[in-house]
Coordinates of C-alpha atoms in Angstrom, one line a residue:
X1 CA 91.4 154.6 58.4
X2 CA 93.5 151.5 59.9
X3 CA 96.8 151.7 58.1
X4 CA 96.9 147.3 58.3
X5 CA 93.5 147.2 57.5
X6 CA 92.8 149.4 54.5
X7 CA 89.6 149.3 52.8
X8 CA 89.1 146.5 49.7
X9 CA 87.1 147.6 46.9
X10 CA 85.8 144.8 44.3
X11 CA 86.6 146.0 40.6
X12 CA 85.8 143.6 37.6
X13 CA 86.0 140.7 39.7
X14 CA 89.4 141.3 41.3
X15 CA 90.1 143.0 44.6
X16 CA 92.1 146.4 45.3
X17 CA 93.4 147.6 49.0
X18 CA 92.6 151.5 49.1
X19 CA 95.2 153.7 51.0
X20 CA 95.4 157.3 51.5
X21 CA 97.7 159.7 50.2
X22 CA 98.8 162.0 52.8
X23 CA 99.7 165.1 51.1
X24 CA 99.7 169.0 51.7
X25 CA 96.4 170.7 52.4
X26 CA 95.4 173.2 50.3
X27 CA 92.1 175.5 51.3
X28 CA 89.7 175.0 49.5
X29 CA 90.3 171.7 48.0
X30 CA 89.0 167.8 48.0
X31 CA 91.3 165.3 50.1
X32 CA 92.9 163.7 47.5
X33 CA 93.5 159.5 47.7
X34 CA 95.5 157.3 45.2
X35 CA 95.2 153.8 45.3
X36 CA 97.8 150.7 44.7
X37 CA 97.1 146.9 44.0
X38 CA 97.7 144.5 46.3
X39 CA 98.9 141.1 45.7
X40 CA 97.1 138.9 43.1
X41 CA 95.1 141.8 41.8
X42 CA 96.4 141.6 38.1
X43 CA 97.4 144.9 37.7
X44 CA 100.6 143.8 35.8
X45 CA 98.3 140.5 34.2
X46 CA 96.9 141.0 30.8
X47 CA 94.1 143.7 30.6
X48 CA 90.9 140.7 30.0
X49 CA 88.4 143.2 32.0
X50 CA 88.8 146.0 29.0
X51 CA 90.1 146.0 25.3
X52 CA 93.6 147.2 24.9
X53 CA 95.1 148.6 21.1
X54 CA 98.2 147.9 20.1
X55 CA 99.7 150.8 18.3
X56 CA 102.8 151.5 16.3
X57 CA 104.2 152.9 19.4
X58 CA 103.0 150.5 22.0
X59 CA 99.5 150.1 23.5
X60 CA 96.5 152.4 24.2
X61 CA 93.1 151.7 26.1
X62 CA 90.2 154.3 26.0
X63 CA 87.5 154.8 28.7
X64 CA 84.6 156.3 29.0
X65 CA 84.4 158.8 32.5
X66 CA 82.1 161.3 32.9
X67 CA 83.4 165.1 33.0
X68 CA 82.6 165.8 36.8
X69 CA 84.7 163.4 37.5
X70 CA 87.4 164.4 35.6
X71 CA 89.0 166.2 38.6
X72 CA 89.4 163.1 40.3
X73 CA 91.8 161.8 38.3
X74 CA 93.7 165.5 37.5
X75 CA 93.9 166.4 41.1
X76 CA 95.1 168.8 43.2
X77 CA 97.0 170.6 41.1
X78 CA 97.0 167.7 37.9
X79 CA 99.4 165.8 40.9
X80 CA 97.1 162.7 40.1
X81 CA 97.7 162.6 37.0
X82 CA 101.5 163.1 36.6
X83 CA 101.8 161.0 39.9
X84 CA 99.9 158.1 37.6
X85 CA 101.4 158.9 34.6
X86 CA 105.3 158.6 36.3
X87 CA 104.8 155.6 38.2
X88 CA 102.8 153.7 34.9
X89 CA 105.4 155.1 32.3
X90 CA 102.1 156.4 30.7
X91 CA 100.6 159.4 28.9
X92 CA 97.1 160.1 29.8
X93 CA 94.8 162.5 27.9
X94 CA 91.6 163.9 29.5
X95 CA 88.7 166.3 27.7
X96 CA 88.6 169.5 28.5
X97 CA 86.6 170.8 31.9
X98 CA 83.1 170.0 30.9
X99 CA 83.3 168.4 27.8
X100 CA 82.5 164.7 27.2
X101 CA 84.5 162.1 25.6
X102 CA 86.9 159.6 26.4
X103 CA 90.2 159.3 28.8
X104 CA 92.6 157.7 26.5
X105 CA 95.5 156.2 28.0
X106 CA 98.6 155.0 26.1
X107 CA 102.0 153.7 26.6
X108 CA 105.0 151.9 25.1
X109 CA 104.5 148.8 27.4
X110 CA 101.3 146.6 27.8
X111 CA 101.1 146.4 31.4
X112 CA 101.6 149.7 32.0
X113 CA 98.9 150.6 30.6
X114 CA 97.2 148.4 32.0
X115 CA 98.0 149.1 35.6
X116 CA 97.4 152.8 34.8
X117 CA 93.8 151.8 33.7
X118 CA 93.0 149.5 36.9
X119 CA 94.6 152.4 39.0
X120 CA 91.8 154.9 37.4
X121 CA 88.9 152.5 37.6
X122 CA 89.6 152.1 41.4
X123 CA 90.0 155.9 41.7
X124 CA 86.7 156.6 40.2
X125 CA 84.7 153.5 41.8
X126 CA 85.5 155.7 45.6
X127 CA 84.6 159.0 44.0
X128 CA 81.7 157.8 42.2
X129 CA 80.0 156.7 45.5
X130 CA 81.2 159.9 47.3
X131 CA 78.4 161.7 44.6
X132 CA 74.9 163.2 45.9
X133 CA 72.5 160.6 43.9
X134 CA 70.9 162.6 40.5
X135 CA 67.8 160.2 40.0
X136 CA 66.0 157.7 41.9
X137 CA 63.5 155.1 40.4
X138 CA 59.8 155.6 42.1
X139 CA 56.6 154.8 41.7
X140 CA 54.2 157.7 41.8
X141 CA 51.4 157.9 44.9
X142 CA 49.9 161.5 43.5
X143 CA 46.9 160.4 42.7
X144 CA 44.1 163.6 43.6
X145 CA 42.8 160.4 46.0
X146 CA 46.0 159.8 47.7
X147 CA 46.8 163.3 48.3
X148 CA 43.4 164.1 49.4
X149 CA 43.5 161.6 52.3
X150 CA 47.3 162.9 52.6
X151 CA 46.1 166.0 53.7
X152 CA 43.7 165.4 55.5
X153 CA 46.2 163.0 57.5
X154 CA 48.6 166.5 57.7
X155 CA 46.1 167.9 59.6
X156 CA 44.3 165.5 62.0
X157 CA 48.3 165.0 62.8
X158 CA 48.9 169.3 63.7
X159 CA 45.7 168.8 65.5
X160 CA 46.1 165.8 67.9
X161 CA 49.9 166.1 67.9
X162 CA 51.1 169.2 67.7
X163 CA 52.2 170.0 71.2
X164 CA 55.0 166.8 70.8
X165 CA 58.1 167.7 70.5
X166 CA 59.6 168.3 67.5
X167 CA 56.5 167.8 65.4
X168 CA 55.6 171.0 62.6
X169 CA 53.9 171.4 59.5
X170 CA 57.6 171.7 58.2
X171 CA 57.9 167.7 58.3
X172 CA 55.4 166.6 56.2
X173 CA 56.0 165.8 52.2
X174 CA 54.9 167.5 49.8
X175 CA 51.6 165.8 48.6
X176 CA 52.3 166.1 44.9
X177 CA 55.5 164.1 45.5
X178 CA 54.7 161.2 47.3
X179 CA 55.9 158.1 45.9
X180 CA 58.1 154.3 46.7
X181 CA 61.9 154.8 46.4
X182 CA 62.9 151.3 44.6
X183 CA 66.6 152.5 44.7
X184 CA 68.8 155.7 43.7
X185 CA 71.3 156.0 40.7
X186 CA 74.3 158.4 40.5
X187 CA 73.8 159.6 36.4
X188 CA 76.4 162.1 35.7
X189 CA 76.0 162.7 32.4
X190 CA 73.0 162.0 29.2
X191 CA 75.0 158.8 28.0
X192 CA 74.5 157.1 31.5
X193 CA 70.6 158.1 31.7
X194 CA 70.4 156.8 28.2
X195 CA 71.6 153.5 29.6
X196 CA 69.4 153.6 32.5
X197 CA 66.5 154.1 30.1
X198 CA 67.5 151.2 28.0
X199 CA 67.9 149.1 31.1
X200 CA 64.7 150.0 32.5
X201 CA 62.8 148.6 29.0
X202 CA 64.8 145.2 29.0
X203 CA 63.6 145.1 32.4
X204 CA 60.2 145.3 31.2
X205 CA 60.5 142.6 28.6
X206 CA 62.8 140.6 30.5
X207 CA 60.7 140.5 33.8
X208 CA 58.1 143.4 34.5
X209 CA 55.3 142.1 32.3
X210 CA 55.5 138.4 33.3
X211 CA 55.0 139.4 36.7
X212 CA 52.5 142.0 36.2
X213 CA 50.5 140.3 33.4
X214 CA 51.2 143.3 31.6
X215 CA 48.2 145.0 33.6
X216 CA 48.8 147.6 36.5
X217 CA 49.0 147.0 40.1
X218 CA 46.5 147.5 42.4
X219 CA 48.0 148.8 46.0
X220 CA 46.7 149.8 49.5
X221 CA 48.6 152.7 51.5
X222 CA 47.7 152.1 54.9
X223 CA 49.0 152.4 57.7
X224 CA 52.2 154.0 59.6
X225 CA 55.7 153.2 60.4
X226 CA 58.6 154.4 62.2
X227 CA 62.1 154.0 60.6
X228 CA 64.8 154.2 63.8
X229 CA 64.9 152.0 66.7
X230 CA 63.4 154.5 69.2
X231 CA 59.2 156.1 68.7
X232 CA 60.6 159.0 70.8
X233 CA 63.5 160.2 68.4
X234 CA 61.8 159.8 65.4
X235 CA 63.2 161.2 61.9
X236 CA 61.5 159.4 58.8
X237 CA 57.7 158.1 59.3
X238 CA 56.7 156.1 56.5
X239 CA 53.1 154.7 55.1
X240 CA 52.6 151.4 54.5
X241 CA 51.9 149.8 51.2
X242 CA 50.7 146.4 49.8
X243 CA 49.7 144.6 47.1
X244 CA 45.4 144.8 47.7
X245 CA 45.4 140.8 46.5
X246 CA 47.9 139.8 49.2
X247 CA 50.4 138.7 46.4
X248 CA 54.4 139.5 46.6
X249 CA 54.3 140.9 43.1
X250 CA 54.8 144.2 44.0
X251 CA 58.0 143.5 46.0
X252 CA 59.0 141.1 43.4
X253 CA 59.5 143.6 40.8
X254 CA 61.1 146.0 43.2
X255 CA 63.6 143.3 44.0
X256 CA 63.9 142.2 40.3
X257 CA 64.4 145.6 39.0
X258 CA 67.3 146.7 41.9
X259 CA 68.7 143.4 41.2
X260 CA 68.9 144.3 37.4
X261 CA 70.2 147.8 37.9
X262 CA 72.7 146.7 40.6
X263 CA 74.0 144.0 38.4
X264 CA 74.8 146.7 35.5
X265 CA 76.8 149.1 37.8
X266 CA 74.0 151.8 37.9
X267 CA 73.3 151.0 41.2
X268 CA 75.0 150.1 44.5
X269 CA 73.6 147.3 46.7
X270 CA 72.0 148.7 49.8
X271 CA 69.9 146.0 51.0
X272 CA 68.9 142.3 50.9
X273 CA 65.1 143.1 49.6
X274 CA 63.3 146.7 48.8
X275 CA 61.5 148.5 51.8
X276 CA 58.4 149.5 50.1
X277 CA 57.4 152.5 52.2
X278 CA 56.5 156.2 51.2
X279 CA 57.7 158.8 53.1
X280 CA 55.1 161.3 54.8
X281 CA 57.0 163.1 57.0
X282 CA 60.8 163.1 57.7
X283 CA 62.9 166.2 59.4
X284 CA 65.0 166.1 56.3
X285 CA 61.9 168.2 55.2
X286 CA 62.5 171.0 58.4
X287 CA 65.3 172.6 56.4
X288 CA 64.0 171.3 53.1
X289 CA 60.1 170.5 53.1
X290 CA 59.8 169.0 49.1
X291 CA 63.1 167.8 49.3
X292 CA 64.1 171.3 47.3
X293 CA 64.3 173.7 50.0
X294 CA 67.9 174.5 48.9
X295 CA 69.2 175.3 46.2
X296 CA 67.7 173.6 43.0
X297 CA 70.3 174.9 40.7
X298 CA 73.2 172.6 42.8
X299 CA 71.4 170.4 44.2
X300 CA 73.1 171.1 47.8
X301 CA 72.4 172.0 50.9
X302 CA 73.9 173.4 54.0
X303 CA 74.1 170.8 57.1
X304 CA 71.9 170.9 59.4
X305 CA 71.8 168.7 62.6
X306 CA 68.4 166.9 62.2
X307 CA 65.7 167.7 64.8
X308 CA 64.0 164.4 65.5
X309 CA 60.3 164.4 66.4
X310 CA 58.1 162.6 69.0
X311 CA 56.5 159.7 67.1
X312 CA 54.6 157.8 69.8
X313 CA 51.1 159.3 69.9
X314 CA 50.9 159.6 65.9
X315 CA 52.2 155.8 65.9
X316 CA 49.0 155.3 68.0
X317 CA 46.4 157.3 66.6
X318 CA 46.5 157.0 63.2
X319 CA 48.2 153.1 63.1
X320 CA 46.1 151.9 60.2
X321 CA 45.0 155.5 58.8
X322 CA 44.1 154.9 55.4
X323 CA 45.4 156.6 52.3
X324 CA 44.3 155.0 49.8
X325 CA 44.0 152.5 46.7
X326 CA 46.2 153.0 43.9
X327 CA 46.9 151.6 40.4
X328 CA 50.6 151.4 40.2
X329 CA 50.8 151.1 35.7
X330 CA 54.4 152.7 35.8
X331 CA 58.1 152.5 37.2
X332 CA 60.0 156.1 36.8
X333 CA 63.2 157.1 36.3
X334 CA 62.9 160.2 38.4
X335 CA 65.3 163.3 38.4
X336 CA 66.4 164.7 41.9
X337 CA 65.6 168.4 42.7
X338 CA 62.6 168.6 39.9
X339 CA 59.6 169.1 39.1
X340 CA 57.2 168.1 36.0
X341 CA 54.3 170.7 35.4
X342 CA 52.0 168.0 38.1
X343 CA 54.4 168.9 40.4
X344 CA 55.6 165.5 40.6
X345 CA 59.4 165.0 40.0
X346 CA 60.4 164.9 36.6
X347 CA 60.8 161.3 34.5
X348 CA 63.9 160.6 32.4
X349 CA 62.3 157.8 31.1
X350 CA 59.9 155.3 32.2
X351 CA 58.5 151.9 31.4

């Protein structure tokens, strides 16, 4: 990282320079980074983003964190949390490893505690996008019809295509799991899926049935795509899908729905509009073939260098291959590294 150009991080409308500590390394253990306010950023300024109490002995402000990312603000060896704590002139009291509840932070003087509370919020907002994504929301393409021409796809591929390089059985998806991607969430705990849940049903009466006419979508899967820059060195090919009317009303509840989620702070901002593709084969799947290939109780795996595959002559035989037609009637709020007992992933909720 450029020492004159440190990174900026946008936090309840103000903006924070991010530097990094350079400490002791200990084996085993995360790079720990702190993080200072730069000029302007109203870390001494009245705390207007959250709700401070004033107490008999001074002031106290309580946020809600999630416990795994309790250790973020401990640190190597609670040096975080004393380092905070000193240069603040606060007291800060976490749960226990684990347990939920609420980081209450508490002080004799006002804008300590509020500088110890913008300090946290910037600490957490890095570490929180450091996380693996828990849940993604999809709509499902399992349909016995979609699968069915899924398959047979698998195989006219093995047979016409087999002798490219790179290309195995190993690459394709798992036909009970194929779906669209709108956009992934990082939920760490039931409080932030319950919010997610909510958010998904205002969505619904806010937007979801005005654009639908509160009937389901009727969608075409055809076709293949490419996702790199290079046919030769390919790593995710993707079928197509449309609305079977011609109409944008797929993509506009995509966009809608990211839009609403990134808005909340369940989701980060990765593009300009929703790529409405479904994944049928990706060398994500060589080490891991239904995206669970590891191990399901984690939800890690080990790296692996990804093998790309020669895309050209599937690109050209099977160009508009047909999948299918499919009555999209749900968006859900799907769980990484599951299954439900149709072997699609399982929903936390739905609308």
């Amino acid at each position: 990282m450029d020492v004159l150009r440190p990174p900026l991080i946008r936090i309840g409308g103000r903006v924070y320079r991010k530097n990094l500590i350079q400490e002791q390394a200990f084996p085993h253990e995360e790079e720990e980074e702190d993080f200072y306010a730069g000029p302007g950023d109203g870390a001494d300024e009245p705390g207007d983003a959250f709700v401070l109490e004033e107490t008999e002995r001074g002031f106290q402000c309580r946020l809600e964190v999630p416990s795994p990312l309790y250790k973020y603000i401990i640190g190597k060896k609670g040096e975080t949390k004393k380092r905070l704590e000193t240069e603040t002139r606060t007291s800060i009291s976490i749960p226990k490893p684990g347990v939920e509840g609420e980081i209450v932070i508490t002080g004799q003087h006002r804008s300590g505690v509020v500088s110890a509370r913008t300090r946290i919020d910037v600490l957490l907002d890095s570490f929180r996008k450091k996380q693996p994504f828990t849940h993604f929301l999809s709509f499902a393409l399992n349909q016995p019809a979609i699968q069915e021409n899924f398959l047979h796809f698998k195989e006219q591929v093995l047979e016409k295509c087999s002798k490219d390089h790179g290309v195995s059985s190993s690459l394709f998806q798992n036909p009970a799991k194929l779906h669209l991607t709108l956009g992934t969430l990082v939920l760490l705990n039931e409080q932030e899926i319950q919010k997610a849940r909510d958010l998904l049903q205002r969505c619904k009466e806010d937007f979801v049935d005005q654009i639908t006419g509160g009937q389901p979508l009727t969608v075409e899967v055809a076709g293949v795509e490419y996702m790199n820059d290079d046919p030769a060195m390919t790593d995710v090919l993707y079928a197509k899908v449309h609305m079977k009317d011609g109409s944008d009303r797929l993509q506009m509840v995509a966009d809608q729905l990211v839009e609403r989620f990134v808005a909340s702070g369940l989701m980060l901002q990765e593009w300009d509009r929703v790529k409405l593709h479904a994944t049928v084969m990706n060398t994500l799947f060589r080490k891991d073939p239904t995206e669970e290939r590891n191990n399901t109780m984690t939800g890690k795996s080990s790296f692996k260098e990804r093998e790309s595959f020669n895309g050209q002559n599937i690109l050209k035989l099977f160009e508009n291959f047909y999948f299918g037609e499919v009555q999209l009637d749900s968006v859900r709020l799907s769980q990484r590294f599951s299954s439900d007992a149709s072997g699609y992933y399982a929903t936390s909720g739905q609308l």
